[in-house]
Amino acid sequence: MAEEIEPCTYVIFGATGNLSKLKLMPALYHLEVGNRLPADTVILASGRREWTREHWIGEVRKMIEAKARGGIDEKVFETFSSKLQYIQGDLHDPKAYEALNDRIMSESDYPKNIAFYLSIKPGDFGAVVENLSNATLFDEAHGWRRAIIEKPFGYDLESAQALQKRLHRFLSEDQVYRIDHYLGKGTVQNVLVLRFANVLMEPLWNRNYIDHIQITHSEDLGVGSRGYYYDGAGALRDMIQSHLLQLMALVAMEPPVSMDAESLRDEKVKVLKSIRTIPQSAVHAHAFRAQYRSGIVNGEKVNGYLEEGDIPQDSVTETYAAIKLFVDNWRWRGVPFYLRTGKRLKKGQSAVSICFKRPPQQLFKNTKIDQISPNWVLMGIQPEECMRMEVTVKEPGLTMKTRTTSMDASFRQEDEQSTDAYEDLLLDVIEGDRSLFLRYDEVSYAWKVVDPILKVWAMERDFINSYPAGSWGPEEARRMFAKEGQNWRHSLDIEDGTDG
Ligand code: BG6
């Protein structure tokens, strides 16, 4: 497989930073393990420190040792390290880009297809792209040139538009790879497979049969060392505007004409475009925010958000956000979508939970029968990777009693290894497959969805609700539910199903 792809020079800006350490370098190493990197690939790290290549290889070894699945494989690491290069340069210095260009163009073993990974502060995206362009590094005369932009793409709709305008002065849309790493997760891609490679569910996948849909990403971790970034972002921007709206688009979209990037993204955009605008006057009925205070997580006492590093004492940044959305189209009109995320919650888990309507008639009402539970389809994204369907069956015995049972379509078999989202995405860049990257219109419609909420919250600077770390978030968030009987689904297991 690796032989079929043309090699490239992967330039990583911010190569010594956290993302590179935790995700990018381990992902590239795992691609090497799987023999997916073309033999002549060069991975060129750009950093501010005056490091030699040997020093850099030593640093990468530490990153890989910490993350390699099953431990580092010395032979693979040797091949991998032969691909590693280092160049010192200041992001803000135009001369650094000339030096970069000279290095790549003058040395014959650097492939002239170049991918630039911008693992840097979002505020620097525009300037770095401009510098790259001025140094003719986006000129495709000698090979393709692609720029990978990490999230967040803008801070709100207006800043996203400004960033887009700036990028497009130097790059064409097909050179831009906007990352939403959620789309690289196998279980997220499996949503499409489950929906469109089976006929079982699709006829039921609409307002006639579905009562409501919940999309949850909960974390037991706090903000850790990312306080500075996080306090300026908050849960709505950090998770909902990007990852959860993308997941929602996959759940709600129409079947695409084909799986090519444009057909797929066209259908996602149609969903995002059909989400009913929340007027500022209705924000409180549709959105809820809160911040964690101290509490117990996994048996350990943890600090509240205001005690974390780099957080101002009067911060009202939300670490929990829940929103209710409606998709005004033929398929979904009237079905609430509840999107919820939070840090320092009881458990780290991502899932899509689909609650079906109850049968039209309670046929068993005169028999000894418990109240029949609705059917649920549960898609575990992480850490449990599963697709479960809860159905009602008769309890064995002489009385007509029912109970719920769960059918499980596992995503992964026991001997199959999991891969990280970044492996898939980094490989897609080399292969020129943009289907798992965001097109600008997706980003901009997603900002339109959250913008009214952000505006109202930005005005309300005096108070924010709180929840104890280790809980499932604030009780008050339940007020968003559209109907009696709807409630947060916290678990993929039957026993502790919804929390009443
Ligand atoms: C990132 C957010 O995009 O996604 C983080 O900035 C969040 O705050 C993370 O923790 C969640 O992704 P994953 O893949 O680690 O569950």
PDB file of N, CA and C in Angstrom, residues 21 30 36 74 145 158 189 197 199 231 264 268 306 328 345 358 411 457:
ATOM      1  N   LYS A  21       3.547  16.058  20.644  1.00  0.00           N
ATOM      2  CA  LYS A  21       4.067  15.069  21.579  1.00  0.00           C
ATOM      3  C   LYS A  21       3.055  13.938  21.832  1.00  0.00           C
ATOM      4  N   HIS A  30       3.156   5.171  14.424  1.00  0.00           N
ATOM      5  CA  HIS A  30       2.270   4.015  14.221  1.00  0.00           C
ATOM      6  C   HIS A  30       1.990   3.777  12.738  1.00  0.00           C
ATOM      7  N   ARG A  36       2.708   2.227   6.463  1.00  0.00           N
ATOM      8  CA  ARG A  36       1.839   3.082   5.658  1.00  0.00           C
ATOM      9  C   ARG A  36       2.533   4.354   5.174  1.00  0.00           C
ATOM     10  N   GLU A  74      12.232  -1.375  18.239  1.00  0.00           N
ATOM     11  CA  GLU A  74      13.509  -0.727  17.903  1.00  0.00           C
ATOM     12  C   GLU A  74      13.772  -0.684  16.405  1.00  0.00           C
ATOM     13  N   ARG A 145       1.135  21.156  -2.481  1.00  0.00           N
ATOM     14  CA  ARG A 145       1.397  21.842  -1.211  1.00  0.00           C
ATOM     15  C   ARG A 145       0.077  21.888  -0.443  1.00  0.00           C
ATOM     16  N   GLU A 158     -17.623  35.740  12.993  1.00  0.00           N
ATOM     17  CA  GLU A 158     -16.926  36.859  12.368  1.00  0.00           C
ATOM     18  C   GLU A 158     -15.420  36.577  12.213  1.00  0.00           C
ATOM     19  N   GLN A 189     -16.727   7.230  12.162  1.00  0.00           N
ATOM     20  CA  GLN A 189     -16.937   6.822  10.771  1.00  0.00           C
ATOM     21  C   GLN A 189     -17.943   5.667  10.695  1.00  0.00           C
ATOM     22  N   ALA A 197     -24.838   1.161   5.264  1.00  0.00           N
ATOM     23  CA  ALA A 197     -24.488  -0.156   4.724  1.00  0.00           C
ATOM     24  C   ALA A 197     -25.486  -1.201   5.224  1.00  0.00           C
ATOM     25  N   VAL A 199     -29.887  -1.912   5.753  1.00  0.00           N
ATOM     26  CA  VAL A 199     -31.211  -1.336   5.484  1.00  0.00           C
ATOM     27  C   VAL A 199     -32.089  -1.360   6.723  1.00  0.00           C
ATOM     28  N   ASP A 231      -9.832  28.833  29.052  1.00  0.00           N
ATOM     29  CA  ASP A 231     -10.627  29.906  29.638  1.00  0.00           C
ATOM     30  C   ASP A 231     -11.124  30.886  28.570  1.00  0.00           C
ATOM     31  N   LEU A 264     -20.059  13.974   0.468  1.00  0.00           N
ATOM     32  CA  LEU A 264     -20.225  13.798   1.910  1.00  0.00           C
ATOM     33  C   LEU A 264     -20.400  15.151   2.598  1.00  0.00           C
ATOM     34  N   LYS A 268     -23.531  16.986   4.848  1.00  0.00           N
ATOM     35  CA  LYS A 268     -23.354  17.491   6.220  1.00  0.00           C
ATOM     36  C   LYS A 268     -23.758  18.962   6.300  1.00  0.00           C
ATOM     37  N   LEU A 306     -11.937  27.155  39.204  1.00  0.00           N
ATOM     38  CA  LEU A 306     -11.301  28.431  39.555  1.00  0.00           C
ATOM     39  C   LEU A 306      -9.964  28.235  40.275  1.00  0.00           C
ATOM     40  N   ASP A 328     -34.786  21.673  10.987  1.00  0.00           N
ATOM     41  CA  ASP A 328     -36.037  21.921  10.274  1.00  0.00           C
ATOM     42  C   ASP A 328     -35.961  21.378   8.853  1.00  0.00           C
ATOM     43  N   LEU A 345     -16.659  15.367  34.779  1.00  0.00           N
ATOM     44  CA  LEU A 345     -17.929  14.698  35.036  1.00  0.00           C
ATOM     45  C   LEU A 345     -17.615  13.314  35.617  1.00  0.00           C
ATOM     46  N   ARG A 358     -42.531   5.305  21.724  1.00  0.00           N
ATOM     47  CA  ARG A 358     -43.149   4.099  22.268  1.00  0.00           C
ATOM     48  C   ARG A 358     -44.110   3.520  21.225  1.00  0.00           C
ATOM     49  N   PHE A 411     -17.942  -3.193  17.412  1.00  0.00           N
ATOM     50  CA  PHE A 411     -17.220  -2.494  16.356  1.00  0.00           C
ATOM     51  C   PHE A 411     -15.903  -3.213  16.075  1.00  0.00           C
ATOM     52  N   TRP A 457     -24.206  34.557  26.397  1.00  0.00           N
ATOM     53  CA  TRP A 457     -23.331  34.197  27.526  1.00  0.00           C
ATOM     54  C   TRP A 457     -22.246  35.250  27.737  1.00  0.00           C
TER      55      TRP A 457
END
